[in-house]
Short mmCIF file of C-alpha atoms and ligand atoms in Angstrom, two decimals:
data_model
loop_
_atom_site.label_atom_id
_atom_site.label_comp_id
_atom_site.label_asym_id
_atom_site.label_seq_id
_atom_site.Cartn_x
_atom_site.Cartn_y
_atom_site.Cartn_z
CA UNK A 1 -32.01 24.40 -0.54
CA UNK A 2 -31.23 27.72 1.17
CA UNK A 3 -34.57 29.16 0.02
CA UNK A 4 -36.35 26.15 1.54
CA UNK A 5 -34.57 26.66 4.88
CA UNK A 6 -35.40 30.38 4.78
CA UNK A 7 -39.11 29.55 4.07
CA UNK A 8 -39.18 27.13 6.99
CA UNK A 9 -37.66 29.69 9.30
CA UNK A 10 -40.24 32.27 8.24
CA UNK A 11 -43.16 29.85 8.82
CA UNK A 12 -41.83 28.96 12.29
CA UNK A 13 -41.46 32.63 13.21
CA UNK A 14 -45.04 33.42 12.13
CA UNK A 15 -46.39 30.32 14.01
CA UNK A 16 -44.59 31.53 17.10
CA UNK A 17 -46.02 35.05 16.70
CA UNK A 18 -49.51 33.55 16.42
CA UNK A 19 -48.91 31.38 19.52
CA UNK A 20 -47.88 34.41 21.61
CA UNK A 21 -51.05 36.23 20.46
CA UNK A 22 -53.07 33.25 21.73
CA UNK A 23 -51.27 33.53 25.09
CA UNK A 24 -51.98 37.26 25.21
CA UNK A 25 -55.62 36.60 24.45
CA UNK A 26 -55.73 33.99 27.25
CA UNK A 27 -54.29 36.49 29.68
CA UNK A 28 -56.75 39.21 28.65
CA UNK A 29 -59.62 36.73 28.83
CA UNK A 30 -58.60 35.55 32.33
CA UNK A 31 -58.11 39.09 33.67
CA UNK A 32 -61.16 40.59 31.82
CA UNK A 33 -63.47 37.61 32.44
CA UNK A 34 -62.47 37.52 36.14
CA UNK A 35 -63.06 41.26 36.48
CA UNK A 36 -66.52 40.99 34.84
CA UNK A 37 -67.68 38.07 37.00
CA UNK A 38 -66.25 39.77 40.11
CA UNK A 39 -68.04 42.97 39.14
CA UNK A 40 -71.36 41.10 39.05
CA UNK A 41 -70.68 40.02 42.65
CA UNK A 42 -69.33 43.49 43.59
CA UNK A 43 -65.77 42.18 43.99
CA UNK A 44 -63.96 42.90 40.70
CA UNK A 45 -60.44 42.54 42.21
CA UNK A 46 -61.23 39.19 43.68
CA UNK A 47 -62.70 38.11 40.31
CA UNK A 48 -59.47 39.25 38.55
CA UNK A 49 -57.31 37.35 41.03
CA UNK A 50 -59.46 34.22 40.55
CA UNK A 51 -59.13 34.55 36.74
CA UNK A 52 -55.30 34.83 37.06
CA UNK A 53 -55.25 31.84 39.44
CA UNK A 54 -57.11 29.78 36.86
CA UNK A 55 -54.58 30.80 34.16
CA UNK A 56 -51.60 29.93 36.39
CA UNK A 57 -53.19 26.53 37.23
CA UNK A 58 -53.64 25.87 33.51
CA UNK A 59 -49.91 26.62 32.88
CA UNK A 60 -48.82 24.63 35.96
CA UNK A 61 -50.76 21.60 34.74
CA UNK A 62 -49.05 21.74 31.37
CA UNK A 63 -45.66 22.22 33.08
CA UNK A 64 -46.36 19.16 35.23
CA UNK A 65 -47.31 17.12 32.14
CA UNK A 66 -44.09 18.25 30.39
CA UNK A 67 -41.96 17.27 33.41
CA UNK A 68 -43.66 13.84 33.52
CA UNK A 69 -43.07 13.35 29.81
CA UNK A 70 -39.39 14.31 30.08
CA UNK A 71 -38.86 11.51 32.63
CA UNK A 72 -40.30 8.88 30.31
CA UNK A 73 -40.73 10.21 26.78
CA UNK A 74 -41.37 6.74 25.25
CA UNK A 75 -44.34 5.83 27.46
CA UNK A 76 -46.05 9.14 28.21
CA UNK A 77 -47.75 11.33 25.57
CA UNK A 78 -47.84 15.12 25.65
CA UNK A 79 -51.36 16.65 25.61
CA UNK A 80 -52.76 18.52 22.64
CA UNK A 81 -52.42 22.19 23.33
CA UNK A 82 -52.52 25.51 21.52
CA UNK A 83 -50.49 28.63 22.11
CA UNK A 84 -46.83 28.60 23.11
CA UNK A 85 -47.19 25.23 24.84
CA UNK A 86 -48.42 23.72 21.58
CA UNK A 87 -45.35 25.09 19.78
CA UNK A 88 -43.02 23.74 22.49
CA UNK A 89 -44.68 20.29 22.38
CA UNK A 90 -44.53 20.24 18.57
CA UNK A 91 -40.80 21.14 18.67
CA UNK A 92 -40.08 18.40 21.22
CA UNK A 93 -41.95 15.81 19.15
CA UNK A 94 -40.00 16.84 16.03
CA UNK A 95 -36.66 16.50 17.89
CA UNK A 96 -37.71 13.10 19.24
CA UNK A 97 -38.73 11.96 15.73
CA UNK A 98 -35.36 13.05 14.32
CA UNK A 99 -33.47 11.27 17.13
CA UNK A 100 -35.45 8.06 16.45
CA UNK A 101 -34.68 8.27 12.73
CA UNK A 102 -30.96 8.82 13.46
CA UNK A 103 -30.93 5.88 15.88
CA UNK A 104 -32.60 3.59 13.32
CA UNK A 105 -30.07 4.66 10.68
CA UNK A 106 -27.13 4.04 13.05
CA UNK A 107 -28.54 0.65 14.03
CA UNK A 108 -28.82 -0.36 10.39
CA UNK A 109 -25.23 0.84 9.68
CA UNK A 110 -24.02 -1.14 12.71
CA UNK A 111 -25.95 -4.24 11.60
CA UNK A 112 -24.43 -3.94 8.12
CA UNK A 113 -20.93 -3.49 9.59
CA UNK A 114 -21.38 -6.51 11.85
CA UNK A 115 -22.73 -8.60 8.96
CA UNK A 116 -19.80 -7.68 6.72
CA UNK A 117 -17.13 -8.26 9.41
CA UNK A 118 -18.83 -11.51 10.37
CA UNK A 119 -18.28 -12.65 6.78
CA UNK A 120 -14.55 -11.81 6.95
CA UNK A 121 -12.18 -14.79 6.96
CA UNK A 122 -9.97 -12.85 9.44
CA UNK A 123 -10.85 -12.57 13.09
CA UNK A 124 -11.80 -9.07 14.24
CA UNK A 125 -12.06 -8.11 17.91
CA UNK A 126 -12.93 -4.67 19.25
CA UNK A 127 -10.93 -3.96 22.43
CA UNK A 128 -11.85 -1.11 24.79
CA UNK A 129 -9.22 1.37 26.06
CA UNK A 130 -9.06 -0.64 29.32
CA UNK A 131 -8.31 -3.85 27.43
CA UNK A 132 -11.74 -5.52 27.59
CA UNK A 133 -13.42 -7.24 24.65
CA UNK A 134 -16.35 -5.19 23.35
CA UNK A 135 -17.25 -7.27 20.29
CA UNK A 136 -15.83 -10.01 18.02
CA UNK A 137 -16.83 -11.67 14.76
CA UNK A 138 -17.45 -15.33 13.95
CA UNK A 139 -13.93 -15.89 12.57
CA UNK A 140 -12.42 -14.76 15.91
CA UNK A 141 -14.44 -17.49 17.63
CA UNK A 142 -13.02 -20.12 15.29
CA UNK A 143 -9.41 -18.86 15.46
CA UNK A 144 -9.08 -18.07 19.16
CA UNK A 145 -11.86 -20.15 20.65
CA UNK A 146 -13.77 -17.11 21.96
CA UNK A 147 -17.32 -17.77 23.14
CA UNK A 148 -20.24 -15.46 22.59
CA UNK A 149 -21.60 -13.88 24.72
CA UNK A 150 -19.57 -15.17 27.73
CA UNK A 151 -16.29 -13.60 26.61
CA UNK A 152 -17.72 -10.15 25.88
CA UNK A 153 -16.36 -7.88 28.60
CA UNK A 154 -13.48 -10.24 29.49
CA UNK A 155 -9.90 -8.90 29.46
CA UNK A 156 -8.16 -9.74 26.19
CA UNK A 157 -4.92 -10.53 28.10
CA UNK A 158 -6.73 -13.20 30.10
CA UNK A 159 -7.97 -14.91 26.96
CA UNK A 160 -4.75 -14.71 24.90
CA UNK A 161 -2.16 -15.65 27.50
CA UNK A 162 0.85 -16.24 25.24
CA UNK A 163 3.88 -14.23 26.57
CA UNK A 164 4.56 -12.98 23.02
CA UNK A 165 1.15 -11.31 22.95
CA UNK A 166 1.53 -9.84 26.44
CA UNK A 167 4.90 -8.34 25.39
CA UNK A 168 3.35 -7.00 22.18
CA UNK A 169 0.59 -5.25 24.11
CA UNK A 170 3.05 -3.83 26.66
CA UNK A 171 5.45 -2.51 23.99
CA UNK A 172 2.47 -0.86 22.26
CA UNK A 173 4.30 -0.55 18.92
CA UNK A 174 1.26 -1.20 16.76
CA UNK A 175 3.09 -0.60 13.48
CA UNK A 176 4.30 -4.19 13.99
CA UNK A 177 2.43 -7.49 14.25
CA UNK A 178 3.06 -10.63 16.27
CA UNK A 179 3.07 -14.32 15.39
CA UNK A 180 1.77 -16.89 17.89
CA UNK A 181 0.77 -20.54 17.95
CA UNK A 182 -3.01 -20.90 17.93
CA UNK A 183 -4.38 -21.45 21.48
CA UNK A 184 -6.70 -24.13 20.03
CA UNK A 185 -4.06 -26.09 18.13
CA UNK A 186 -0.34 -25.33 18.42
CA UNK A 187 0.19 -26.71 14.88
CA UNK A 188 -1.43 -23.56 13.50
CA UNK A 189 0.23 -20.17 13.53
CA UNK A 190 -1.73 -16.96 13.95
CA UNK A 191 -0.71 -13.44 13.02
CA UNK A 192 -2.13 -10.77 15.35
CA UNK A 193 -2.18 -7.04 14.82
CA UNK A 194 -3.68 -4.32 16.99
CA UNK A 195 -4.93 -1.24 15.16
CA UNK A 196 -5.65 1.79 17.37
CA UNK A 197 -8.64 3.95 16.42
CA UNK A 198 -11.12 6.41 17.91
CA UNK A 199 -10.75 7.30 21.56
CA UNK A 200 -8.28 4.68 22.75
CA UNK A 201 -10.23 1.80 21.16
CA UNK A 202 -8.28 -0.92 19.36
CA UNK A 203 -9.20 -3.42 16.68
CA UNK A 204 -7.39 -6.75 16.92
CA UNK A 205 -7.07 -8.49 13.56
CA UNK A 206 -6.25 -12.22 13.71
CA UNK A 207 -5.14 -14.12 10.62
CA UNK A 208 -4.24 -17.78 10.10
CA UNK A 209 -0.78 -17.77 8.47
CA UNK A 210 -0.03 -21.50 8.83
CA UNK A 211 -0.17 -22.14 5.07
CA UNK A 212 2.03 -19.17 4.34
CA UNK A 213 4.52 -20.42 6.92
CA UNK A 214 4.45 -23.93 5.52
CA UNK A 215 5.28 -22.65 2.03
CA UNK A 216 8.02 -20.45 3.45
CA UNK A 217 9.49 -23.42 5.32
CA UNK A 218 9.34 -25.53 2.13
CA UNK A 219 11.20 -22.81 0.20
CA UNK A 220 13.83 -22.54 2.93
CA UNK A 221 14.26 -26.31 3.18
CA UNK A 222 14.54 -26.58 -0.59
CA UNK A 223 17.33 -23.97 -0.78
CA UNK A 224 19.12 -25.51 2.20
CA UNK A 225 18.86 -29.07 0.83
CA UNK A 226 19.86 -28.10 -2.70
CA UNK A 227 22.86 -26.17 -1.38
CA UNK A 228 23.83 -29.04 0.85
CA UNK A 229 23.57 -31.58 -1.99
CA UNK A 230 25.67 -29.38 -4.28
CA UNK A 231 28.40 -28.97 -1.72
CA UNK A 232 29.82 -32.52 -1.91
CA UNK A 233 30.23 -32.78 -5.72
CA UNK A 234 31.70 -29.28 -5.72
CA UNK A 235 34.26 -30.22 -3.08
CA UNK A 236 35.30 -33.27 -5.15
CA UNK A 237 35.52 -31.21 -8.37
CA UNK A 238 37.41 -28.50 -6.61
CA UNK A 239 39.93 -31.06 -5.28
CA UNK A 240 40.62 -32.43 -8.79
CA UNK A 241 40.84 -28.99 -10.39
CA UNK A 242 43.21 -27.82 -7.66
CA UNK A 243 45.42 -30.85 -8.29
CA UNK A 244 45.33 -30.44 -12.09
CA UNK A 245 46.04 -26.72 -11.81
CA UNK A 246 49.08 -27.47 -9.69
CA UNK A 247 50.21 -30.04 -12.23
CA UNK A 248 49.61 -27.64 -15.17
CA UNK A 249 51.90 -25.14 -13.48
CA UNK A 250 54.95 -27.33 -14.17
CA UNK A 251 56.62 -26.39 -17.52
CA UNK A 252 57.13 -30.01 -18.70
CA UNK A 253 53.61 -31.09 -17.82
CA UNK A 254 51.16 -32.49 -20.40
CA UNK A 255 48.56 -30.11 -18.89
CA UNK A 256 50.72 -26.98 -19.32
CA UNK A 257 48.48 -25.63 -22.10
CA UNK A 258 45.48 -25.93 -19.73
CA UNK A 259 46.99 -23.80 -17.04
CA UNK A 260 44.90 -20.66 -17.83
CA UNK A 261 41.51 -22.44 -18.29
CA UNK A 262 42.17 -24.51 -15.17
CA UNK A 263 42.95 -21.32 -13.26
CA UNK A 264 39.64 -19.83 -14.47
CA UNK A 265 37.77 -23.04 -13.48
CA UNK A 266 39.36 -22.88 -10.04
CA UNK A 267 38.21 -19.28 -9.65
CA UNK A 268 34.64 -20.06 -10.73
CA UNK A 269 34.47 -23.10 -8.45
CA UNK A 270 35.66 -20.93 -5.59
CA UNK A 271 32.82 -18.50 -6.30
CA UNK A 272 30.29 -21.35 -6.36
CA UNK A 273 31.57 -22.68 -3.04
CA UNK A 274 31.35 -19.20 -1.57
CA UNK A 275 27.79 -18.78 -2.88
CA UNK A 276 26.69 -22.12 -1.48
CA UNK A 277 28.34 -21.31 1.83
CA UNK A 278 26.36 -18.04 2.01
CA UNK A 279 23.08 -19.73 1.01
CA UNK A 280 23.56 -22.31 3.76
CA UNK A 281 24.42 -19.58 6.24
CA UNK A 282 21.22 -17.71 5.35
CA UNK A 283 19.10 -20.87 5.59
CA UNK A 284 20.58 -21.57 9.01
CA UNK A 285 19.92 -18.00 10.14
CA UNK A 286 16.31 -18.23 8.98
CA UNK A 287 15.62 -21.36 10.95
CA UNK A 288 17.61 -20.37 14.04
CA UNK A 289 16.03 -18.93 17.15
CA UNK A 290 16.84 -15.40 18.40
CA UNK A 291 20.32 -14.99 19.86
CA UNK A 292 20.65 -15.98 23.53
CA UNK A 293 20.37 -13.19 26.08
CA UNK A 294 22.61 -14.79 28.66
CA UNK A 295 25.81 -15.58 26.73
CA UNK A 296 28.43 -12.87 26.85
CA UNK A 297 30.55 -12.37 23.74
CA UNK A 298 34.03 -10.88 23.93
CA UNK A 299 33.52 -8.30 21.22
CA UNK A 300 37.07 -6.94 21.29
CA UNK A 301 38.58 -10.30 20.35
CA UNK A 302 35.86 -11.02 17.77
CA UNK A 303 36.24 -7.61 16.11
CA UNK A 304 40.07 -7.71 16.05
CA UNK A 305 39.88 -11.14 14.35
CA UNK A 306 37.47 -9.70 11.76
CA UNK A 307 39.77 -6.72 11.13
CA UNK A 308 42.71 -9.13 10.64
CA UNK A 309 40.70 -11.09 8.05
CA UNK A 310 39.76 -7.86 6.25
CA UNK A 311 43.43 -6.80 6.23
CA UNK A 312 44.32 -10.12 4.60
CA UNK A 313 41.65 -9.47 1.95
CA UNK A 314 42.93 -5.91 1.43
CA UNK A 315 46.55 -7.10 1.01
CA UNK A 316 47.77 -3.87 2.51
CA UNK A 317 45.91 -1.70 -0.02
CA UNK A 318 43.79 0.08 2.61
CA UNK A 319 44.43 1.98 5.78
CA UNK A 320 42.66 0.43 8.80
CA UNK A 321 41.76 2.22 11.97
CA UNK A 322 39.70 0.87 14.86
CA UNK A 323 38.30 2.31 18.07
CA UNK A 324 37.09 -0.52 20.28
CA UNK A 325 35.76 -0.06 23.79
CA UNK A 326 37.19 -3.24 25.32
CA UNK A 327 34.98 -3.00 28.41
CA UNK A 328 31.89 -3.24 26.26
CA UNK A 329 30.62 -6.79 25.79
CA UNK A 330 27.41 -8.08 24.28
CA UNK A 331 24.84 -10.73 25.08
CA UNK A 332 24.43 -12.63 21.80
CA UNK A 333 25.54 -15.41 19.43
CA UNK A 334 29.20 -15.43 18.44
CA UNK A 335 28.92 -16.95 14.93
CA UNK A 336 26.30 -14.39 13.92
CA UNK A 337 28.23 -11.44 15.32
CA UNK A 338 31.29 -12.71 13.42
CA UNK A 339 29.24 -12.81 10.20
CA UNK A 340 28.07 -9.24 10.76
CA UNK A 341 31.57 -7.85 11.34
CA UNK A 342 33.25 -9.82 8.55
CA UNK A 343 30.61 -9.00 5.93
CA UNK A 344 30.63 -5.26 6.73
CA UNK A 345 34.44 -5.08 6.78
CA UNK A 346 34.91 -7.15 3.62
CA UNK A 347 32.37 -4.93 1.81
CA UNK A 348 34.30 -1.86 2.96
CA UNK A 349 37.49 -3.38 1.46
CA UNK A 350 35.81 -4.51 -1.77
CA UNK A 351 34.01 -1.24 -2.43
CA UNK A 352 36.89 1.10 -1.55
CA UNK A 353 39.60 1.81 -4.09
CA UNK A 354 43.23 1.10 -3.15
CA UNK A 355 44.56 3.67 -0.73
CA UNK A 356 41.14 4.13 0.89
CA UNK A 357 40.62 4.13 4.62
CA UNK A 358 38.36 1.92 6.73
CA UNK A 359 37.33 2.66 10.32
CA UNK A 360 35.65 0.30 12.77
CA UNK A 361 34.02 1.58 15.96
CA UNK A 362 32.60 -0.39 18.86
CA UNK A 363 31.17 1.94 21.46
CA UNK A 364 27.97 3.03 23.10
CA UNK A 365 25.65 5.73 21.87
CA UNK A 366 22.81 7.54 23.65
CA UNK A 367 19.21 7.90 22.67
CA UNK A 368 16.32 9.07 24.82
CA UNK A 369 18.44 8.88 27.97
CA UNK A 370 19.46 5.23 27.55
CA UNK A 371 22.80 3.88 26.41
CA UNK A 372 22.95 1.26 23.67
CA UNK A 373 25.82 -0.61 21.95
CA UNK A 374 26.78 0.54 18.46
CA UNK A 375 28.96 -1.17 15.86
CA UNK A 376 29.95 1.13 13.00
CA UNK A 377 32.02 0.41 9.88
CA UNK A 378 32.93 3.44 7.81
CA UNK A 379 34.82 3.55 4.53
CA UNK A 380 36.02 6.16 2.05
CA UNK A 381 34.87 4.01 -0.87
CA UNK A 382 32.69 4.40 -3.94
CA UNK A 383 29.50 5.09 -1.91
CA UNK A 384 25.92 4.23 -2.79
CA UNK A 385 23.18 6.27 -4.48
CA UNK A 386 20.37 7.20 -2.04
CA UNK A 387 17.68 5.28 -4.01
CA UNK A 388 19.62 1.99 -3.70
CA UNK A 389 20.10 2.19 0.09
CA UNK A 390 16.68 0.75 1.09
CA UNK A 391 17.29 -2.27 -1.18
CA UNK A 392 20.81 -3.20 0.02
CA UNK A 393 19.68 -6.03 2.31
CA UNK A 394 17.56 -7.74 -0.36
CA UNK A 395 19.00 -11.08 -1.49
CA UNK A 396 21.11 -10.77 -4.64
CA UNK A 397 20.66 -7.02 -4.83
CA UNK A 398 23.81 -5.36 -6.14
CA UNK A 399 24.29 -1.76 -7.19
CA UNK A 400 26.94 -2.82 -9.69
CA UNK A 401 26.75 -6.53 -10.54
CA UNK A 402 30.07 -6.47 -12.43
CA UNK A 403 32.03 -5.00 -9.53
CA UNK A 404 30.38 -7.29 -7.00
CA UNK A 405 31.24 -10.41 -9.05
CA UNK A 406 34.76 -9.24 -9.86
CA UNK A 407 35.51 -8.88 -6.14
CA UNK A 408 34.01 -12.28 -5.26
CA UNK A 409 30.64 -11.00 -4.01
CA UNK A 410 27.58 -13.25 -3.80
CA UNK A 411 24.95 -10.54 -3.28
CA UNK A 412 23.98 -12.20 0.01
CA UNK A 413 26.35 -10.51 2.47
CA UNK A 414 24.02 -7.76 3.68
CA UNK A 415 21.01 -10.12 3.71
CA UNK A 416 23.03 -12.26 6.15
CA UNK A 417 23.90 -9.15 8.19
CA UNK A 418 20.22 -8.14 8.36
CA UNK A 419 19.10 -11.58 9.56
CA UNK A 420 21.89 -11.87 12.10
CA UNK A 421 20.99 -8.40 13.43
CA UNK A 422 17.30 -9.34 13.66
CA UNK A 423 18.30 -12.26 15.89
CA UNK A 424 19.81 -9.66 18.23
CA UNK A 425 16.76 -7.32 17.92
CA UNK A 426 19.24 -4.88 16.35
CA UNK A 427 18.82 -2.53 13.41
CA UNK A 428 21.04 -1.52 10.52
CA UNK A 429 21.25 2.05 9.33
CA UNK A 430 23.24 3.12 6.29
CA UNK A 431 24.47 6.56 5.33
CA UNK A 432 26.40 7.06 2.14
CA UNK A 433 27.58 9.67 -0.32
CA UNK A 434 28.50 8.49 -3.84
CA UNK A 435 32.20 9.00 -4.43
CA UNK A 436 32.80 9.89 -0.74
CA UNK A 437 32.16 6.68 1.22
CA UNK A 438 29.62 4.82 3.31
CA UNK A 439 28.90 4.09 6.95
CA UNK A 440 27.03 1.01 8.17
CA UNK A 441 25.79 1.26 11.79
CA UNK A 442 24.34 -1.59 13.80
CA UNK A 443 22.20 -0.38 16.72
CA UNK A 444 21.85 -3.08 19.38
CA UNK A 445 19.20 -2.82 22.11
CA UNK A 446 20.47 -1.57 25.48
CA UNK A 447 19.45 -4.80 27.27
CA UNK A 448 22.14 -6.67 25.28
CA UNK A 449 24.88 -4.45 26.67
CA UNK A 450 27.22 -5.97 29.24
CA UNK A 451 29.99 -4.02 30.95
CA UNK A 452 33.02 -5.86 32.20
CA UNK A 453 32.78 -6.33 35.94
CA UNK A 454 28.98 -6.21 36.08
CA UNK A 455 27.05 -9.15 37.39
CA UNK A 456 26.24 -11.54 34.53
CA UNK A 457 22.74 -12.54 33.55
CA UNK A 458 22.03 -16.23 33.95
CA UNK A 459 19.23 -18.26 32.42
P1 LIG B 501 27.91 -8.37 -2.43
O1 LIG B 501 28.35 -9.74 -2.24
O2 LIG B 501 27.50 -8.03 -3.83
O3 LIG B 501 28.88 -7.38 -1.88
P2 LIG B 501 26.19 -7.53 -0.30
O4 LIG B 501 24.85 -8.03 0.11
O5 LIG B 501 27.27 -7.60 0.72
O6 LIG B 501 26.55 -8.28 -1.62
O7 LIG B 501 26.00 -6.02 -0.72
C1 LIG B 501 24.98 -5.68 -1.63
C2 LIG B 501 25.40 -4.51 -2.48
O8 LIG B 501 25.52 -3.33 -1.67
C3 LIG B 501 26.77 -4.67 -3.11
O9 LIG B 501 26.68 -5.36 -4.33
C4 LIG B 501 27.18 -3.23 -3.31
O10 LIG B 501 26.66 -2.73 -4.51
C5 LIG B 501 26.56 -2.50 -2.16
N1 LIG B 501 27.50 -2.27 -1.03
C6 LIG B 501 27.62 -3.02 0.08
N2 LIG B 501 28.55 -2.50 0.91
C7 LIG B 501 29.03 -1.41 0.29
C8 LIG B 501 30.02 -0.43 0.63
N3 LIG B 501 30.70 -0.48 1.77
N4 LIG B 501 30.25 0.57 -0.26
C9 LIG B 501 29.56 0.63 -1.42
N5 LIG B 501 28.61 -0.24 -1.80
C10 LIG B 501 28.35 -1.26 -0.96
#
């Protein structure tokens, strides 16, 4: 390959040398010829000047033709010429040929790309840095009702007017996606995701997730209905067992021998009731809307109640300490905030050995210049291995199943916490050291913060 390039270079250099010799010959011919003709008419200098004038006119003509060609290279042809001009024209033709070939290749790549994206079941829309539609495929027409070519060049925000989409574009966090009802039929749900690429361009991918949602809803309804149906027979059973266990406790009772098994049955029934309660709570959380942004919750009262419940569970075996900023209130939903606090505190009790300490903090923290509310529950318990931390909020995930069951755990507590936090646009972060303890921090967004005495948000 290198030898070929070297050969080419050598040929070009020798062509160029030859071309300059032609030019030199032309010059000598013009000067010499002019001198000779002038000499015949006894005016050799005039003859030389005329010869040079002819040569300059020849070059000017070719320069003019080159300038004309450069203005319209597709219509106008360059003349055949020898010498340096011939080399220049040849070089320009070669460059033009290469550019044409490259253009054809790009056009065929583009056509292939458009044909393959047109066949995609997902909608694909190319959005310019200024938010205008540059191109879309056939699926995008079907999903969003875009029309070709009328909507090319239109602003994407004018065509997808749902507030959820406008917020998504403004927030510009393109690691996330957004779910919206289809503008053509509200029964269908679309999933939209903007993918930035190139120089500020974005690709909007639109997917119909209605079927996925329907299946998800069926699964949720099934769990909620099954749990609900199980609740009534369990309550009846539990009532009888409770009564029989009480009866078996009397020394002269016919059921005295059944006291231990009845006690075990009572314990297991209690666990089942707890499990069903948690399943129903999760189902409710999944179908509920985000927490209201105009209802103020008295966090001090709510958190003190939760601490009292945790102390009852601890039966005095742990040391409690709380630091609550009583002026700090939160816009949110009370039942969900209760669930968050109670689950985190009861976990701290259940996973800390007797004598351990538990600390609850309700304060603000700062990040990037803004202040946001933070709920933190810290314990000096058994801790969690780093590899288990990302899985803690999965349903039924337990680091130690035996310990969780023995302390009355359902494996759903942190899943409930995660969902309740999502309803408040809040995030959970966990730090832990095995054998040292754990800290669970809930970071609420700053717009949910409400300081006592401030004007309340309405509506
Ligand atoms: P469970 O009902 O089993 O406690 P959770 O969803 O509340 O279910 O918690 C999931 C798992 O996370 C627990 O089984 C436990 O292994 C671990 N875990 C939760 N909180 C703590 C904590 N404070 N200290 C140590 N491990 C914890």
